[in-house]
Amino acid sequence: MTTPEPQPSDREPAEPAQSTESTEPADSAASSEPSEPSAASESPAASEPADSPAAASAASAASEGSAAASAGPATSGPKYADRIYRSTSGFVGGALILALACWLGIDAVAVGEGNTPWLALAALLFLVPLVAAYTLVPAVYANEDRLRVRNPFRTITLPWGRVVSLRSGYTNEVFSDDGDKYQLWALPVSLRARKRATRRDPRVTGGRTPGTEASRRGGAPGAPDRSAGADRAPTDRSMDELRELHKNRGGEASAQGEVSVRWSYEIIAPSLAGAVLLAVLLGLG
């Protein structure tokens, strides 16, 4: 008796079953392998919230340090620009005088004969610096640390800590703790302006003559009245502002230092040269 050989159809169903069983672990393994990178990819995302507060605090600390470093040098200087006080009428008058002098001098140089051009040049060299010194140059610069007084022939710098007082009488003056007195050329006193300002305020005059009332109080006629509500002359208001600065800033550490005086050789030298040249030309005839 012969045993029947297995047909191919009997073996073929068994092989796919094994293949499916063998592929299932592979699929599961394959499915498990991508899960590891996903966990790895999730770990930085989970670590970022933990690191972000530290980074934010470090960035804020760096920004605060840079802001403090940038603010440090800025606080060493004045907090605002200098207040500038000068006589407007003197400035305008000086500019007009200089324009007239230059016009006449240039005309004499252009059309003059003999020694006239040289005399005109010498006169211009002598007069122009003097006119500029007394009309255009005078100014008072004040900030929270110091007072700088620019007079015709010298410039004085006084820290507020060295200023004793600012006084107004027939002239406006500043006194240092060394006992030195410096006149404020840029703030000339006008007795007429004082009287006019006093007459505009009826609470001060009360129908009386300002000069008589000032003499009765023991002050000079036209002296500034500091009573409440008094209308002030322009230069007196400027002096009040300077006194307020001195009162508020005199004791500050940044308002201390030495008093410095600088002579204006750029004005003195050409004026002296012009005077010598003019004297020589006039002496030679």
mmCIF file of C-alpha atoms in Angstrom:
data_model
loop_
_atom_site.group_PDB
_atom_site.id
_atom_site.type_symbol
_atom_site.label_atom_id
_atom_site.label_comp_id
_atom_site.label_asym_id
_atom_site.label_seq_id
_atom_site.Cartn_x
_atom_site.Cartn_y
_atom_site.Cartn_z
ATOM 1 C CA MET A 1 0.000 0.000 0.000
ATOM 2 C CA THR A 2 1.341 3.322 -0.861
ATOM 3 C CA THR A 3 0.868 6.324 1.329
ATOM 4 C CA PRO A 4 -0.353 9.354 -0.450
ATOM 5 C CA GLU A 5 2.187 12.182 -0.707
ATOM 6 C CA PRO A 6 1.096 15.460 0.766
ATOM 7 C CA GLN A 7 -0.216 17.814 -1.796
ATOM 8 C CA PRO A 8 1.189 21.277 -2.158
ATOM 9 C CA SER A 9 -2.109 22.671 -1.153
ATOM 10 C CA ASP A 10 -1.737 20.919 2.207
ATOM 11 C CA ARG A 11 1.610 22.562 2.975
ATOM 12 C CA GLU A 12 0.920 26.067 1.704
ATOM 13 C CA PRO A 13 -1.617 27.112 4.344
ATOM 14 C CA ALA A 14 0.817 26.287 7.138
ATOM 15 C CA GLU A 15 3.587 28.491 5.808
ATOM 16 C CA PRO A 16 1.576 31.738 5.745
ATOM 17 C CA ALA A 17 0.514 31.088 9.294
ATOM 18 C CA GLN A 18 4.128 30.909 10.410
ATOM 19 C CA SER A 19 4.993 34.004 8.450
ATOM 20 C CA THR A 20 2.201 35.963 10.040
ATOM 21 C CA GLU A 21 3.182 34.802 13.480
ATOM 22 C CA SER A 22 6.820 35.737 12.850
ATOM 23 C CA THR A 23 5.948 39.148 11.473
ATOM 24 C CA GLU A 24 3.821 40.141 14.418
ATOM 25 C CA PRO A 25 6.790 40.398 16.840
ATOM 26 C CA ALA A 26 8.695 42.258 14.175
ATOM 27 C CA ASP A 27 5.846 44.687 13.808
ATOM 28 C CA SER A 28 5.568 45.052 17.539
ATOM 29 C CA ALA A 29 9.300 45.551 17.809
ATOM 30 C CA ALA A 30 9.170 48.034 15.002
ATOM 31 C CA SER A 31 6.309 49.795 16.679
ATOM 32 C CA SER A 32 8.209 49.842 19.967
ATOM 33 C CA GLU A 33 11.374 51.278 18.417
ATOM 34 C CA PRO A 34 9.822 54.610 17.279
ATOM 35 C CA SER A 35 8.426 55.060 20.757
ATOM 36 C CA GLU A 36 11.945 55.524 22.146
ATOM 37 C CA PRO A 37 12.798 58.568 19.937
ATOM 38 C CA SER A 38 9.415 60.009 20.752
ATOM 39 C CA ALA A 39 10.251 59.717 24.443
ATOM 40 C CA ALA A 40 13.640 61.224 23.711
ATOM 41 C CA SER A 41 11.998 64.007 21.755
ATOM 42 C CA GLU A 42 9.571 64.637 24.591
ATOM 43 C CA SER A 43 12.329 64.893 27.181
ATOM 44 C CA PRO A 44 13.831 68.180 25.800
ATOM 45 C CA ALA A 45 10.328 69.596 25.595
ATOM 46 C CA ALA A 46 9.813 68.619 29.199
ATOM 47 C CA SER A 47 13.202 70.096 30.182
ATOM 48 C CA GLU A 48 12.602 73.420 28.422
ATOM 49 C CA PRO A 49 10.042 74.705 30.940
ATOM 50 C CA ALA A 50 12.453 73.826 33.735
ATOM 51 C CA ASP A 51 15.332 75.718 32.034
ATOM 52 C CA SER A 52 13.305 78.718 30.796
ATOM 53 C CA PRO A 53 12.893 80.431 34.239
ATOM 54 C CA ALA A 54 16.644 80.234 34.832
ATOM 55 C CA ALA A 55 17.350 81.672 31.381
ATOM 56 C CA ALA A 56 14.780 84.400 31.904
ATOM 57 C CA SER A 57 16.277 85.314 35.288
ATOM 58 C CA ALA A 58 19.793 85.374 33.831
ATOM 59 C CA ALA A 59 18.637 87.588 30.962
ATOM 60 C CA SER A 60 16.854 89.948 33.334
ATOM 61 C CA ALA A 61 19.923 90.113 35.597
ATOM 62 C CA ALA A 62 22.134 90.895 32.594
ATOM 63 C CA SER A 63 19.750 93.595 31.397
ATOM 64 C CA GLU A 64 19.607 95.129 34.884
ATOM 65 C CA GLY A 65 23.400 95.112 35.100
ATOM 66 C CA SER A 66 23.770 96.791 31.713
ATOM 67 C CA ALA A 67 21.131 99.367 32.651
ATOM 68 C CA ALA A 68 22.923 100.087 35.920
ATOM 69 C CA ALA A 69 26.264 100.377 34.084
ATOM 70 C CA SER A 70 24.769 102.770 31.564
ATOM 71 C CA ALA A 71 23.028 104.802 34.268
ATOM 72 C CA GLY A 72 26.159 105.089 36.400
ATOM 73 C CA PRO A 73 28.125 107.638 34.314
ATOM 74 C CA ALA A 74 24.940 109.580 33.516
ATOM 75 C CA THR A 75 24.292 110.400 37.170
ATOM 76 C CA SER A 76 27.790 111.830 37.624
ATOM 77 C CA GLY A 77 26.949 114.961 35.620
ATOM 78 C CA PRO A 78 24.204 117.566 35.895
ATOM 79 C CA LYS A 79 20.676 116.262 35.421
ATOM 80 C CA TYR A 80 19.724 119.130 33.157
ATOM 81 C CA ALA A 81 21.429 121.601 30.860
ATOM 82 C CA ASP A 82 22.778 124.913 32.072
ATOM 83 C CA ARG A 83 20.415 127.786 32.560
ATOM 84 C CA ILE A 84 21.803 130.754 30.658
ATOM 85 C CA TYR A 85 21.261 134.322 31.804
ATOM 86 C CA ARG A 86 22.326 137.282 29.691
ATOM 87 C CA SER A 87 21.266 140.828 28.877
ATOM 88 C CA THR A 88 19.209 140.772 25.698
ATOM 89 C CA SER A 89 19.406 144.518 25.184
ATOM 90 C CA GLY A 90 23.187 144.487 25.661
ATOM 91 C CA PHE A 91 23.568 141.620 23.203
ATOM 92 C CA VAL A 92 21.478 143.349 20.530
ATOM 93 C CA GLY A 93 23.206 146.687 21.082
ATOM 94 C CA GLY A 94 26.638 145.103 20.825
ATOM 95 C CA ALA A 95 25.741 143.357 17.596
ATOM 96 C CA LEU A 96 24.570 146.662 16.079
ATOM 97 C CA ILE A 97 27.742 148.496 17.194
ATOM 98 C CA LEU A 98 29.941 145.750 15.743
ATOM 99 C CA ALA A 99 28.054 145.838 12.442
ATOM 100 C CA LEU A 100 28.487 149.621 12.213
ATOM 101 C CA ALA A 101 32.181 149.468 13.135
ATOM 102 C CA CYS A 102 32.901 146.760 10.587
ATOM 103 C CA TRP A 103 31.041 148.680 7.881
ATOM 104 C CA LEU A 104 32.974 151.897 8.538
ATOM 105 C CA GLY A 105 36.284 150.094 8.948
ATOM 106 C CA ILE A 106 35.972 148.073 5.740
ATOM 107 C CA ASP A 107 34.953 151.194 3.844
ATOM 108 C CA ALA A 108 38.032 153.058 5.161
ATOM 109 C CA VAL A 109 40.312 150.165 4.202
ATOM 110 C CA ALA A 110 38.807 149.938 0.714
ATOM 111 C CA VAL A 111 38.769 153.616 -0.294
ATOM 112 C CA GLY A 112 41.195 155.246 2.178
ATOM 113 C CA GLU A 113 44.508 156.786 1.189
ATOM 114 C CA GLY A 114 47.862 156.978 2.900
ATOM 115 C CA ASN A 115 47.845 155.609 6.446
ATOM 116 C CA THR A 116 44.036 155.554 6.623
ATOM 117 C CA PRO A 117 43.653 151.827 5.815
ATOM 118 C CA TRP A 118 46.253 150.913 8.451
ATOM 119 C CA LEU A 119 44.654 153.186 11.006
ATOM 120 C CA ALA A 120 41.265 151.622 10.269
ATOM 121 C CA LEU A 121 42.658 148.098 10.704
ATOM 122 C CA ALA A 122 44.367 149.036 13.968
ATOM 123 C CA ALA A 123 41.194 150.667 15.259
ATOM 124 C CA LEU A 124 39.144 147.585 14.372
ATOM 125 C CA LEU A 125 41.689 145.300 16.061
ATOM 126 C CA PHE A 126 41.496 147.432 19.178
ATOM 127 C CA LEU A 127 37.742 148.111 19.359
ATOM 128 C CA VAL A 128 36.074 144.922 18.114
ATOM 129 C CA PRO A 129 37.344 142.671 20.966
ATOM 130 C CA LEU A 130 36.405 145.303 23.556
ATOM 131 C CA VAL A 131 32.889 145.803 22.208
ATOM 132 C CA ALA A 132 32.364 142.038 22.031
ATOM 133 C CA ALA A 133 33.747 141.585 25.553
ATOM 134 C CA TYR A 134 31.324 144.068 27.113
ATOM 135 C CA THR A 135 28.203 143.216 25.103
ATOM 136 C CA LEU A 136 28.284 139.702 23.599
ATOM 137 C CA VAL A 137 30.507 137.760 25.999
ATOM 138 C CA PRO A 138 28.898 138.347 29.447
ATOM 139 C CA ALA A 139 26.683 135.447 30.514
ATOM 140 C CA VAL A 140 25.850 133.441 33.616
ATOM 141 C CA TYR A 141 25.546 129.638 33.385
ATOM 142 C CA ALA A 142 23.940 127.772 36.274
ATOM 143 C CA ASN A 143 23.132 124.120 36.865
ATOM 144 C CA GLU A 144 22.635 121.948 39.933
ATOM 145 C CA ASP A 145 26.375 121.672 40.670
ATOM 146 C CA ARG A 146 27.995 125.001 39.959
ATOM 147 C CA LEU A 147 27.702 128.615 38.860
ATOM 148 C CA ARG A 148 29.828 129.830 35.957
ATOM 149 C CA VAL A 149 30.155 133.589 35.535
ATOM 150 C CA ARG A 150 31.536 134.807 32.215
ATOM 151 C CA ASN A 151 32.582 138.442 32.560
ATOM 152 C CA PRO A 152 34.310 140.594 29.923
ATOM 153 C CA PHE A 153 37.898 139.591 30.762
ATOM 154 C CA ARG A 154 37.639 136.460 32.896
ATOM 155 C CA THR A 155 35.449 133.433 33.590
ATOM 156 C CA ILE A 156 34.786 132.325 37.170
ATOM 157 C CA THR A 157 33.491 128.864 38.074
ATOM 158 C CA LEU A 158 32.071 128.522 41.580
ATOM 159 C CA PRO A 159 30.624 125.268 42.937
ATOM 160 C CA TRP A 160 27.450 125.938 44.891
ATOM 161 C CA GLY A 161 29.126 124.673 48.051
ATOM 162 C CA ARG A 162 31.647 127.528 47.848
ATOM 163 C CA VAL A 163 29.042 130.264 47.339
ATOM 164 C CA VAL A 164 28.143 132.212 50.469
ATOM 165 C CA SER A 165 25.500 134.564 49.097
ATOM 166 C CA LEU A 166 24.158 136.354 46.048
ATOM 167 C CA ARG A 167 23.400 139.999 46.694
ATOM 168 C CA SER A 168 21.470 142.584 44.738
ATOM 169 C CA GLY A 169 21.923 146.277 45.299
ATOM 170 C CA TYR A 170 23.063 148.695 42.663
ATOM 171 C CA THR A 171 24.880 145.710 41.114
ATOM 172 C CA ASN A 172 24.352 141.961 41.261
ATOM 173 C CA GLU A 173 27.220 140.153 42.968
ATOM 174 C CA VAL A 174 28.192 136.686 44.171
ATOM 175 C CA PHE A 175 30.404 136.099 47.225
ATOM 176 C CA SER A 176 32.564 133.029 47.793
ATOM 177 C CA ASP A 177 33.591 131.535 51.132
ATOM 178 C CA ASP A 178 37.099 132.976 50.587
ATOM 179 C CA GLY A 179 35.663 136.478 50.842
ATOM 180 C CA ASP A 180 36.028 137.213 47.116
ATOM 181 C CA LYS A 181 33.347 139.192 45.311
ATOM 182 C CA TYR A 182 32.479 138.737 41.658
ATOM 183 C CA GLN A 183 30.166 141.019 39.752
ATOM 184 C CA LEU A 184 27.577 139.519 37.401
ATOM 185 C CA TRP A 185 28.010 141.592 34.252
ATOM 186 C CA ALA A 186 25.324 139.606 32.434
ATOM 187 C CA LEU A 187 22.667 140.711 34.960
ATOM 188 C CA PRO A 188 22.816 144.491 35.099
ATOM 189 C CA VAL A 189 20.612 146.299 37.588
ATOM 190 C CA SER A 190 18.022 148.720 36.261
ATOM 191 C CA LEU A 191 16.567 150.992 38.938
ATOM 192 C CA ARG A 192 13.941 152.153 36.472
ATOM 193 C CA ALA A 193 12.797 148.549 35.892
ATOM 194 C CA ARG A 194 12.597 148.001 39.645
ATOM 195 C CA LYS A 195 10.471 151.090 40.204
ATOM 196 C CA ARG A 196 8.254 150.255 37.252
ATOM 197 C CA ALA A 197 7.722 146.727 38.533
ATOM 198 C CA THR A 198 6.909 148.037 41.995
ATOM 199 C CA ARG A 199 4.383 150.553 40.651
ATOM 200 C CA ARG A 200 2.568 147.747 38.815
ATOM 201 C CA ASP A 201 1.825 145.975 42.098
ATOM 202 C CA PRO A 202 -0.717 147.958 44.176
ATOM 203 C CA ARG A 203 -0.298 145.610 47.138
ATOM 204 C CA VAL A 204 3.278 146.834 47.559
ATOM 205 C CA THR A 205 2.856 150.555 46.945
ATOM 206 C CA GLY A 206 -0.553 151.044 48.569
ATOM 207 C CA GLY A 207 -0.766 154.385 46.823
ATOM 208 C CA ARG A 208 2.632 155.531 48.230
ATOM 209 C CA THR A 209 5.791 156.481 46.398
ATOM 210 C CA PRO A 210 8.124 153.451 46.152
ATOM 211 C CA GLY A 211 11.307 155.454 46.715
ATOM 212 C CA THR A 212 9.979 157.168 49.835
ATOM 213 C CA GLU A 213 8.751 153.890 51.318
ATOM 214 C CA ALA A 214 12.086 152.187 50.606
ATOM 215 C CA SER A 215 13.984 155.018 52.296
ATOM 216 C CA ARG A 216 11.648 154.788 55.306
ATOM 217 C CA ARG A 217 12.477 151.066 55.646
ATOM 218 C CA GLY A 218 16.180 151.863 55.631
ATOM 219 C CA GLY A 219 16.928 150.494 52.167
ATOM 220 C CA ALA A 220 18.278 152.200 49.086
ATOM 221 C CA PRO A 221 15.731 153.778 46.730
ATOM 222 C CA GLY A 222 14.765 151.237 44.135
ATOM 223 C CA ALA A 223 16.072 148.275 46.122
ATOM 224 C CA PRO A 224 14.197 145.066 45.355
ATOM 225 C CA ASP A 225 11.189 144.396 47.532
ATOM 226 C CA ARG A 226 10.907 140.730 48.537
ATOM 227 C CA SER A 227 7.470 141.024 50.107
ATOM 228 C CA ALA A 228 4.841 138.506 49.105
ATOM 229 C CA GLY A 229 3.189 139.237 45.798
ATOM 230 C CA ALA A 230 5.718 141.864 44.690
ATOM 231 C CA ASP A 231 6.199 142.111 40.948
ATOM 232 C CA ARG A 232 9.898 141.651 40.255
ATOM 233 C CA ALA A 233 12.218 143.197 37.681
ATOM 234 C CA PRO A 234 13.660 140.683 35.184
ATOM 235 C CA THR A 235 17.177 140.681 36.665
ATOM 236 C CA ASP A 236 15.761 140.371 40.196
ATOM 237 C CA ARG A 237 13.758 137.309 39.138
ATOM 238 C CA SER A 238 16.935 135.807 37.708
ATOM 239 C CA MET A 239 18.749 136.428 40.990
ATOM 240 C CA ASP A 240 15.867 134.775 42.864
ATOM 241 C CA GLU A 241 16.286 131.656 40.726
ATOM 242 C CA LEU A 242 20.026 131.585 41.435
ATOM 243 C CA ARG A 243 19.393 131.955 45.169
ATOM 244 C CA GLU A 244 16.934 129.072 45.040
ATOM 245 C CA LEU A 245 19.517 126.870 43.322
ATOM 246 C CA HIS A 246 22.126 127.829 45.906
ATOM 247 C CA LYS A 247 19.727 127.066 48.750
ATOM 248 C CA ASN A 248 18.747 123.652 47.407
ATOM 249 C CA ARG A 249 22.135 122.461 46.133
ATOM 250 C CA GLY A 250 24.706 124.139 48.379
ATOM 251 C CA GLY A 251 25.093 121.138 50.681
ATOM 252 C CA GLU A 252 25.247 118.386 48.039
ATOM 253 C CA ALA A 253 28.453 116.382 47.569
ATOM 254 C CA SER A 254 28.446 116.951 43.812
ATOM 255 C CA ALA A 255 28.319 120.740 44.363
ATOM 256 C CA GLN A 256 31.701 120.889 46.116
ATOM 257 C CA GLY A 257 35.076 121.750 44.632
ATOM 258 C CA GLU A 258 37.518 124.556 44.017
ATOM 259 C CA VAL A 259 36.846 128.019 42.647
ATOM 260 C CA SER A 260 38.569 128.533 39.286
ATOM 261 C CA VAL A 261 39.305 131.793 37.493
ATOM 262 C CA ARG A 262 40.390 131.885 33.832
ATOM 263 C CA TRP A 263 41.452 135.089 32.114
ATOM 264 C CA SER A 264 40.166 135.710 28.585
ATOM 265 C CA TYR A 265 43.466 136.097 26.747
ATOM 266 C CA GLU A 266 41.689 135.654 23.419
ATOM 267 C CA ILE A 267 40.157 139.086 24.043
ATOM 268 C CA ILE A 268 43.012 140.781 25.891
ATOM 269 C CA ALA A 269 45.767 139.897 23.406
ATOM 270 C CA PRO A 270 44.234 141.255 20.170
ATOM 271 C CA SER A 271 42.974 144.356 21.928
ATOM 272 C CA LEU A 272 46.442 145.132 23.295
ATOM 273 C CA ALA A 273 47.996 144.468 19.896
ATOM 274 C CA GLY A 274 45.534 146.834 18.252
ATOM 275 C CA ALA A 275 46.202 149.522 20.862
ATOM 276 C CA VAL A 276 49.981 149.274 20.342
ATOM 277 C CA LEU A 277 49.631 149.343 16.559
ATOM 278 C CA LEU A 278 47.253 152.316 16.724
ATOM 279 C CA ALA A 279 49.637 154.225 19.015
ATOM 280 C CA VAL A 280 52.583 153.568 16.705
ATOM 281 C CA LEU A 281 50.687 154.702 13.601
ATOM 282 C CA LEU A 282 49.465 157.844 15.307
ATOM 283 C CA GLY A 283 52.959 158.577 16.611
ATOM 284 C CA LEU A 284 54.476 158.244 13.151
ATOM 285 C CA GLY A 285 51.863 160.626 11.773
#
